[in-house]
Amino acid sequence: MADMDADLVIVGAGLFGLTVAQQAVEHSGARVQIIDVRDHIGGNAYSYMDEETGAEIHKYGAHLFHTSNRKVWEYVNRFTEFTDYTHRVYTTHKGEVYPLPINLGTINQFFHAHYTPQQARDLIRQQAGELAGTDPGNLNDQGISLIGRPLYEAFIKNYTAKQWQTDPSQLPASIIKRLPVRFNYDNHYFKDTWEGLPKDGYTAWFERMIDDPHIQVSLKTDFFDDSQPWNRDALVGQVPVVYTGPVDRYFDYRLGELKWRTVDFKERRYDEDDHFGCPVMNFSDPDVPYTRAIEFKNFNPERYDRQNHERTVVWEEYSRFAGKGDEPYYPINTGDDRALYTQYKQLAAQQPKVVFGGRLGTYAYYDMHQVINSALDAWDKRIAPLVGHTKD
């Protein structure tokens, strides 16, 4: 059995776990033990510096902080300053580069026209044809109904097929409940109030969150390995546990496996200062096997003087269904998956002194600000009562 000198054990050093740990120390003076099977903190938002190029590599794909939640914005600013980076995305289609999300610039470039906003609206309504205003059952028809066939087939159809390895006519319409189309020239990707990247990098931000003697971190430590003391059987029921790993794994997959998509990355290095001229380039055509490419150097132009201008690093991103042993990124969320998760959620509710959180623990896709908000709420409503004593 583990040495029970911890008042709270957190399984997973991602943003949910780090936020809970920080709150526990601040509000209750609790002694917190964090464990993570990986060799770093930060979960999928972890980043590291590439020595050759001076680029900050987001190890699990591009992570961009944005929020309209004042509580979350004020909270994260306690631990890091943010740059003034604003995210813009471009896509290559048939050898030509267009701005995303689809906006009046995209529309006029695609149709070699100079439509006014109203003319563009009328055109798209006309191109949606018989699907306009309907409630389609599959993604393909939903896309056409929202933005018309030409734009959908150019920018959405093949990109989505690569993401899901499935013909869009076989995917549920719910995946794209809406497609953003802007009838002006605004190509800001996010519409949130605040946006930016941590000035000193993600890992420095996360280290500050848990820079407290009350918080101990054990990396490369598997919750399901009973040869080490911080394991499930020794802890559950004995001490409050916050679990942010896969919910089906917690229960040894006894009801079946929840399905996820994963992402593979292929790294390329170029003898150039700048390969794409932007941080993210999508590829919407079927003859390019990856969905997008990320040029990390371009996320941080403010670091220009610290970057190598003779070399750059690019990661190509390939999407596929996750198998056992793969990193789960995005829940598949079919009706069957949702029903299975509901059963696991019922089991989770019966676990003594265990709170399930984060995207893996709740089978949900979250942006970073949503994870932090859910962790702050979980601390107040569910975890603090388990920890008991307060510092105040």
Coordinates of C-alpha atoms in Angstrom, one line a residue:
M1 CA 0.0 0.0 0.0
A2 CA 1.1 3.5 -0.7
D3 CA 2.5 5.7 2.0
M4 CA -0.6 7.7 2.8
D5 CA 1.1 11.0 3.5
A6 CA -0.9 12.6 0.6
D7 CA -4.3 14.1 1.2
L8 CA -5.1 13.9 -2.5
V9 CA -3.7 11.7 -5.3
I10 CA -4.1 13.0 -8.9
V11 CA -3.6 10.5 -11.8
G12 CA -2.5 12.5 -14.8
A13 CA -0.4 15.6 -15.0
G14 CA -2.5 17.3 -17.7
L15 CA -4.2 20.6 -17.4
F16 CA -7.1 19.2 -15.4
G17 CA -4.8 17.5 -12.9
L18 CA -2.5 20.5 -12.6
T19 CA -5.3 22.9 -12.0
V20 CA -6.9 20.7 -9.3
A21 CA -3.5 20.3 -7.6
Q22 CA -2.9 24.0 -7.6
Q23 CA -6.4 24.7 -6.2
A24 CA -6.1 22.0 -3.5
V25 CA -2.9 23.6 -2.1
E26 CA -4.2 27.1 -2.3
H27 CA -7.5 26.5 -0.7
S28 CA -7.0 23.6 1.6
G29 CA -3.2 23.3 2.2
A30 CA -3.5 19.7 1.1
R31 CA -0.5 17.5 0.4
V32 CA -0.9 16.4 -3.2
Q33 CA 0.7 13.5 -5.0
I34 CA 0.6 13.7 -8.9
I35 CA 1.5 10.6 -10.9
D36 CA 1.7 10.3 -14.7
V37 CA 2.7 7.4 -16.9
R38 CA 4.5 9.8 -19.3
D39 CA 7.9 11.4 -18.6
H40 CA 6.7 14.9 -18.6
I41 CA 3.9 17.1 -17.1
G42 CA 1.3 19.0 -19.2
G43 CA -0.5 16.2 -20.9
N44 CA -1.1 16.8 -24.6
A45 CA -0.3 20.5 -24.2
Y46 CA 3.4 19.7 -23.4
S47 CA 6.0 21.5 -25.5
Y48 CA 9.8 21.6 -25.7
M49 CA 12.4 23.7 -27.5
D50 CA 14.0 22.4 -30.7
E51 CA 17.7 23.3 -30.3
E52 CA 18.5 23.4 -34.0
T53 CA 15.8 25.8 -35.1
G54 CA 14.8 27.6 -31.9
A55 CA 11.2 26.6 -32.5
E56 CA 8.9 25.5 -29.6
I57 CA 7.6 22.1 -30.6
H58 CA 4.1 21.2 -29.5
K59 CA 4.7 17.4 -29.1
Y60 CA 1.1 16.4 -29.5
G61 CA 0.0 18.9 -32.2
A62 CA -0.7 22.6 -32.2
H63 CA -2.1 24.0 -29.0
L64 CA -3.4 27.5 -29.1
F65 CA -4.9 29.2 -26.0
H66 CA -8.1 31.2 -26.5
T67 CA -11.1 31.9 -24.2
S68 CA -14.0 34.2 -23.6
N69 CA -14.2 33.0 -20.0
R70 CA -13.0 35.8 -17.8
K71 CA -12.5 33.5 -14.8
V72 CA -10.3 31.2 -16.8
W73 CA -8.3 34.1 -18.4
E74 CA -7.6 35.7 -15.0
Y75 CA -6.6 32.3 -13.6
V76 CA -4.1 31.4 -16.3
N77 CA -2.6 34.9 -16.2
R78 CA -1.4 34.1 -12.7
F79 CA 1.1 31.7 -14.1
T80 CA 2.1 33.1 -17.5
E81 CA 2.0 36.1 -19.7
F82 CA 0.7 35.6 -23.2
T83 CA 1.9 36.8 -26.5
D84 CA -0.4 38.8 -28.8
Y85 CA -0.5 35.9 -31.3
T86 CA -3.8 35.6 -33.3
H87 CA -4.4 32.4 -35.1
R88 CA -4.9 32.3 -38.9
V89 CA -5.1 29.2 -41.0
Y90 CA -4.7 28.8 -44.8
T91 CA -5.5 25.8 -47.0
T92 CA -4.0 24.6 -50.3
H93 CA -6.5 23.5 -52.9
K94 CA -5.4 22.5 -56.4
G95 CA -2.1 24.4 -56.1
E96 CA -3.7 27.6 -54.8
V97 CA -3.7 28.9 -51.2
Y98 CA -6.9 30.2 -49.7
P99 CA -7.7 31.8 -46.2
L100 CA -9.8 29.9 -43.7
P101 CA -12.4 29.8 -42.2
I102 CA -14.3 30.3 -45.4
N103 CA -14.9 34.0 -45.7
L104 CA -15.6 36.6 -48.4
G105 CA -12.0 36.5 -49.4
T106 CA -12.1 32.8 -49.9
I107 CA -15.4 33.0 -51.8
N108 CA -14.3 35.7 -54.1
Q109 CA -10.9 34.1 -54.8
F110 CA -12.5 30.7 -55.4
F111 CA -15.1 32.0 -57.9
H112 CA -12.8 34.7 -59.3
A113 CA -15.4 37.2 -58.4
H114 CA -16.1 40.4 -56.4
Y115 CA -19.3 39.5 -54.6
T116 CA -20.7 41.7 -52.0
P117 CA -21.7 40.0 -48.7
Q118 CA -25.4 39.8 -49.8
Q119 CA -24.5 38.4 -53.2
A120 CA -22.3 35.8 -51.6
R121 CA -25.1 34.7 -49.3
D122 CA -27.5 34.4 -52.2
L123 CA -24.9 32.4 -54.2
I124 CA -24.4 29.9 -51.4
R125 CA -28.1 29.5 -50.8
Q126 CA -28.5 28.8 -54.5
Q127 CA -25.6 26.3 -54.5
A128 CA -27.1 24.4 -51.6
G129 CA -29.9 23.6 -54.0
E130 CA -32.6 21.2 -52.8
L131 CA -30.6 20.6 -49.6
A132 CA -30.9 24.3 -48.4
G133 CA -32.7 24.6 -45.2
T134 CA -33.1 20.8 -44.7
D135 CA -31.9 18.6 -41.8
P136 CA -29.7 16.1 -43.5
G137 CA -28.7 12.8 -41.8
N138 CA -25.1 12.5 -43.1
L139 CA -22.2 14.8 -43.1
N140 CA -21.9 15.1 -46.9
D141 CA -25.4 16.4 -47.3
Q142 CA -25.1 18.6 -44.2
G143 CA -22.0 20.2 -45.6
I144 CA -23.7 21.0 -49.0
S145 CA -26.8 22.4 -47.2
L146 CA -24.6 24.7 -45.1
I147 CA -22.2 26.1 -47.7
G148 CA -23.2 24.8 -51.1
R149 CA -21.7 22.0 -53.1
P150 CA -18.7 23.8 -54.8
L151 CA -17.2 25.2 -51.5
Y152 CA -18.0 22.0 -49.6
E153 CA -16.3 19.8 -52.2
A154 CA -13.2 22.0 -52.5
F155 CA -12.5 22.7 -48.8
I156 CA -14.4 20.3 -46.5
K157 CA -15.2 17.0 -48.2
N158 CA -11.8 15.5 -48.8
Y159 CA -10.2 17.0 -45.7
T160 CA -13.0 15.4 -43.6
A161 CA -12.5 12.1 -45.4
K162 CA -8.8 12.1 -44.5
Q163 CA -9.6 13.0 -40.9
W164 CA -12.0 10.2 -40.4
Q165 CA -10.8 7.6 -43.0
T166 CA -14.5 7.4 -44.0
D167 CA -16.5 8.8 -46.8
P168 CA -18.5 11.8 -45.5
S169 CA -21.7 10.3 -46.8
Q170 CA -21.2 7.6 -44.1
L171 CA -20.5 10.0 -41.3
P172 CA -23.2 11.5 -39.1
A173 CA -24.3 15.1 -39.8
S174 CA -23.7 16.0 -36.2
I175 CA -19.9 16.1 -36.7
I176 CA -20.4 19.5 -38.5
K177 CA -23.5 20.9 -36.9
R178 CA -22.4 24.2 -38.4
L179 CA -19.6 25.4 -40.7
P180 CA -18.4 28.9 -40.1
V181 CA -18.8 31.1 -43.2
R182 CA -18.0 34.8 -42.8
F183 CA -19.5 37.2 -45.3
N184 CA -16.7 39.7 -44.7
Y185 CA -12.9 39.5 -44.9
D186 CA -12.3 38.5 -41.3
N187 CA -9.9 35.4 -41.3
H188 CA -9.3 35.3 -37.6
Y189 CA -9.7 31.6 -36.8
F190 CA -11.1 32.1 -33.2
K191 CA -13.8 34.5 -32.2
D192 CA -12.8 34.5 -28.5
T193 CA -12.2 37.6 -26.4
W194 CA -8.6 36.6 -25.4
E195 CA -6.0 34.7 -27.4
G196 CA -2.3 34.1 -27.3
L197 CA 0.6 31.7 -26.5
P198 CA 2.5 31.5 -23.2
K199 CA 5.5 33.8 -23.5
D200 CA 7.9 31.4 -21.9
G201 CA 6.3 28.3 -23.4
Y202 CA 3.8 25.8 -22.2
T203 CA 6.0 23.8 -19.9
A204 CA 7.2 26.8 -18.0
W205 CA 3.6 27.8 -17.4
F206 CA 2.7 24.3 -16.1
E207 CA 5.8 24.2 -13.8
R208 CA 4.7 27.4 -12.2
M209 CA 1.2 26.0 -11.4
I210 CA 2.7 23.3 -9.2
D211 CA 5.7 25.0 -7.9
D212 CA 4.9 24.3 -4.2
P213 CA 6.4 22.0 -1.7
H214 CA 3.0 20.5 -0.9
I215 CA 2.9 19.0 -4.5
Q216 CA 5.0 16.0 -5.4
V217 CA 5.2 14.6 -8.9
S218 CA 6.1 11.1 -9.9
L219 CA 6.6 10.6 -13.6
K220 CA 6.8 7.3 -15.6
T221 CA 4.4 5.9 -12.9
D222 CA 1.6 3.7 -14.0
F223 CA -1.6 3.8 -11.9
F224 CA -2.3 0.2 -12.9
D225 CA 1.1 -1.1 -12.0
D226 CA 0.7 -2.7 -8.6
S227 CA 4.4 -3.0 -8.2
Q228 CA 4.6 0.7 -7.4
P229 CA 2.9 2.2 -4.3
W230 CA 0.6 4.8 -6.1
N231 CA -1.6 2.2 -7.7
R232 CA -5.4 1.8 -8.1
D233 CA -5.9 -1.0 -5.7
A234 CA -3.8 0.6 -2.9
L235 CA -5.4 4.0 -3.2
V236 CA -9.1 3.8 -4.1
G237 CA -11.2 4.1 -1.0
Q238 CA -8.2 5.0 1.1
V239 CA -7.5 8.5 -0.1
P240 CA -9.4 10.9 -2.5
V241 CA -8.3 10.3 -6.1
V242 CA -8.7 12.5 -9.2
Y243 CA -8.4 10.2 -12.2
T244 CA -7.8 11.7 -15.7
G245 CA -6.9 8.6 -17.6
P246 CA -9.2 6.7 -20.0
V247 CA -12.4 5.8 -18.2
D248 CA -12.7 2.4 -19.8
R249 CA -9.1 1.5 -18.8
Y250 CA -9.9 2.3 -15.2
F251 CA -12.5 -0.5 -15.3
D252 CA -10.3 -2.9 -17.2
Y253 CA -12.5 -2.4 -20.3
R254 CA -15.1 -4.7 -18.7
L255 CA -17.9 -3.2 -20.8
G256 CA -15.9 -2.8 -24.0
E257 CA -13.5 -0.2 -25.4
L258 CA -14.4 3.4 -26.2
K259 CA -13.2 4.4 -29.7
W260 CA -10.9 7.3 -30.4
R261 CA -9.1 8.9 -33.3
T262 CA -5.3 9.5 -33.0
V263 CA -2.8 11.6 -34.9
D264 CA 0.6 10.6 -36.3
F265 CA 3.3 13.2 -37.2
K266 CA 6.0 13.1 -39.8
E267 CA 8.8 15.6 -39.2
R268 CA 10.5 17.4 -42.1
R269 CA 13.4 19.9 -41.9
Y270 CA 14.1 22.4 -44.6
D271 CA 17.2 24.5 -45.3
E272 CA 15.0 27.6 -45.3
D273 CA 14.1 30.3 -42.9
D274 CA 10.3 29.8 -43.5
H275 CA 8.7 27.1 -45.5
F276 CA 5.0 27.9 -45.5
G277 CA 4.8 31.6 -44.3
C278 CA 2.2 30.7 -41.7
P279 CA 2.0 28.3 -38.7
V280 CA -0.7 26.0 -40.1
M281 CA -1.4 25.0 -43.7
N282 CA -4.3 22.7 -44.4
F283 CA -4.4 20.4 -47.4
S284 CA -7.9 19.9 -48.7
D285 CA -7.2 17.7 -51.7
P286 CA -7.3 13.8 -51.6
D287 CA -3.9 13.4 -53.3
V288 CA -2.1 14.8 -50.2
P289 CA -2.2 12.1 -47.5
Y290 CA -1.9 14.4 -44.5
T291 CA -4.5 16.8 -43.3
R292 CA -2.3 19.7 -42.4
A293 CA 1.3 20.8 -41.8
I294 CA 2.5 22.8 -38.7
E295 CA 5.5 25.1 -38.9
F296 CA 6.2 25.7 -35.2
K297 CA 8.6 28.6 -35.7
N298 CA 5.8 30.8 -37.0
F299 CA 3.8 30.6 -33.8
N300 CA 6.4 32.8 -32.1
P301 CA 7.6 35.7 -34.3
E302 CA 8.5 37.6 -31.2
R303 CA 11.4 35.1 -30.7
Y304 CA 12.9 36.0 -34.1
D305 CA 16.3 36.9 -32.7
R306 CA 16.5 33.5 -31.0
Q307 CA 15.6 31.4 -34.0
N308 CA 17.8 29.8 -36.7
H309 CA 16.9 31.5 -40.0
E310 CA 18.7 28.8 -42.1
R311 CA 16.6 25.9 -40.9
T312 CA 13.0 25.3 -40.1
V313 CA 11.0 22.3 -38.9
V314 CA 7.6 21.2 -40.1
W315 CA 5.3 18.4 -38.9
E316 CA 2.9 16.8 -41.2
E317 CA -0.3 15.5 -39.4
Y318 CA -2.0 12.2 -40.4
S319 CA -5.3 11.2 -38.8
R320 CA -6.5 7.6 -38.2
F321 CA -8.5 5.4 -35.9
A322 CA -6.7 4.7 -32.6
G323 CA -5.7 1.2 -31.6
K324 CA -4.5 -0.1 -28.3
G325 CA -1.2 1.6 -27.4
D326 CA -2.0 4.7 -29.5
E327 CA -2.5 8.1 -28.0
P328 CA -6.2 8.9 -27.9
Y329 CA -6.9 12.4 -29.3
Y330 CA -10.5 12.8 -30.3
P331 CA -13.5 10.7 -29.2
I332 CA -15.3 9.0 -32.1
N333 CA -18.6 9.7 -30.3
T334 CA -21.0 7.4 -32.3
G335 CA -24.3 6.6 -30.7
D336 CA -22.9 3.3 -29.5
D337 CA -19.9 5.0 -28.0
R338 CA -22.0 7.5 -26.1
A339 CA -24.2 4.7 -24.8
L340 CA -21.1 2.8 -23.7
Y341 CA -19.7 5.9 -22.0
T342 CA -23.0 6.4 -20.1
Q343 CA -22.6 2.9 -18.6
Y344 CA -19.0 3.6 -17.6
K345 CA -20.1 6.9 -16.1
Q346 CA -22.6 5.0 -13.9
L347 CA -19.8 2.8 -12.7
A348 CA -17.6 5.8 -12.1
A349 CA -20.2 7.3 -9.9
Q350 CA -20.0 4.3 -7.6
Q351 CA -16.3 4.5 -7.0
P352 CA -15.5 5.6 -3.5
K353 CA -13.7 9.0 -3.2
V354 CA -12.8 9.0 -7.0
V355 CA -13.5 12.0 -9.3
F356 CA -13.1 11.4 -13.0
G357 CA -12.1 14.4 -15.1
G358 CA -10.4 15.6 -18.2
R359 CA -11.1 14.5 -21.8
L360 CA -10.0 10.9 -21.2
G361 CA -11.8 10.5 -17.9
T362 CA -15.1 11.9 -19.4
Y363 CA -14.8 10.8 -23.0
A364 CA -15.1 14.3 -24.4
Y365 CA -13.1 16.7 -26.5
Y366 CA -12.1 19.9 -24.7
D367 CA -10.1 22.9 -25.6
M368 CA -7.6 24.0 -23.0
H369 CA -9.7 26.7 -21.5
Q370 CA -12.6 24.3 -21.1
V371 CA -10.5 21.8 -19.3
I372 CA -9.3 24.4 -16.9
N373 CA -12.8 25.7 -16.3
S374 CA -14.1 22.1 -15.6
A375 CA -11.2 21.5 -13.2
L376 CA -12.0 24.7 -11.2
D377 CA -15.6 23.7 -11.0
A378 CA -14.8 20.1 -10.1
W379 CA -12.5 21.4 -7.3
D380 CA -15.3 23.6 -5.8
K381 CA -18.2 21.2 -6.1
R382 CA -16.7 17.7 -5.9
I383 CA -13.1 17.5 -4.8
A384 CA -12.9 20.0 -2.0
P385 CA -15.5 18.2 0.1
L386 CA -13.5 15.0 -0.3
V387 CA -10.3 16.6 0.8
G388 CA -12.1 18.0 3.8
H389 CA -10.0 20.4 5.9
T390 CA -9.4 23.9 4.6
K391 CA -6.6 26.3 5.2
D392 CA -8.9 29.3 5.8

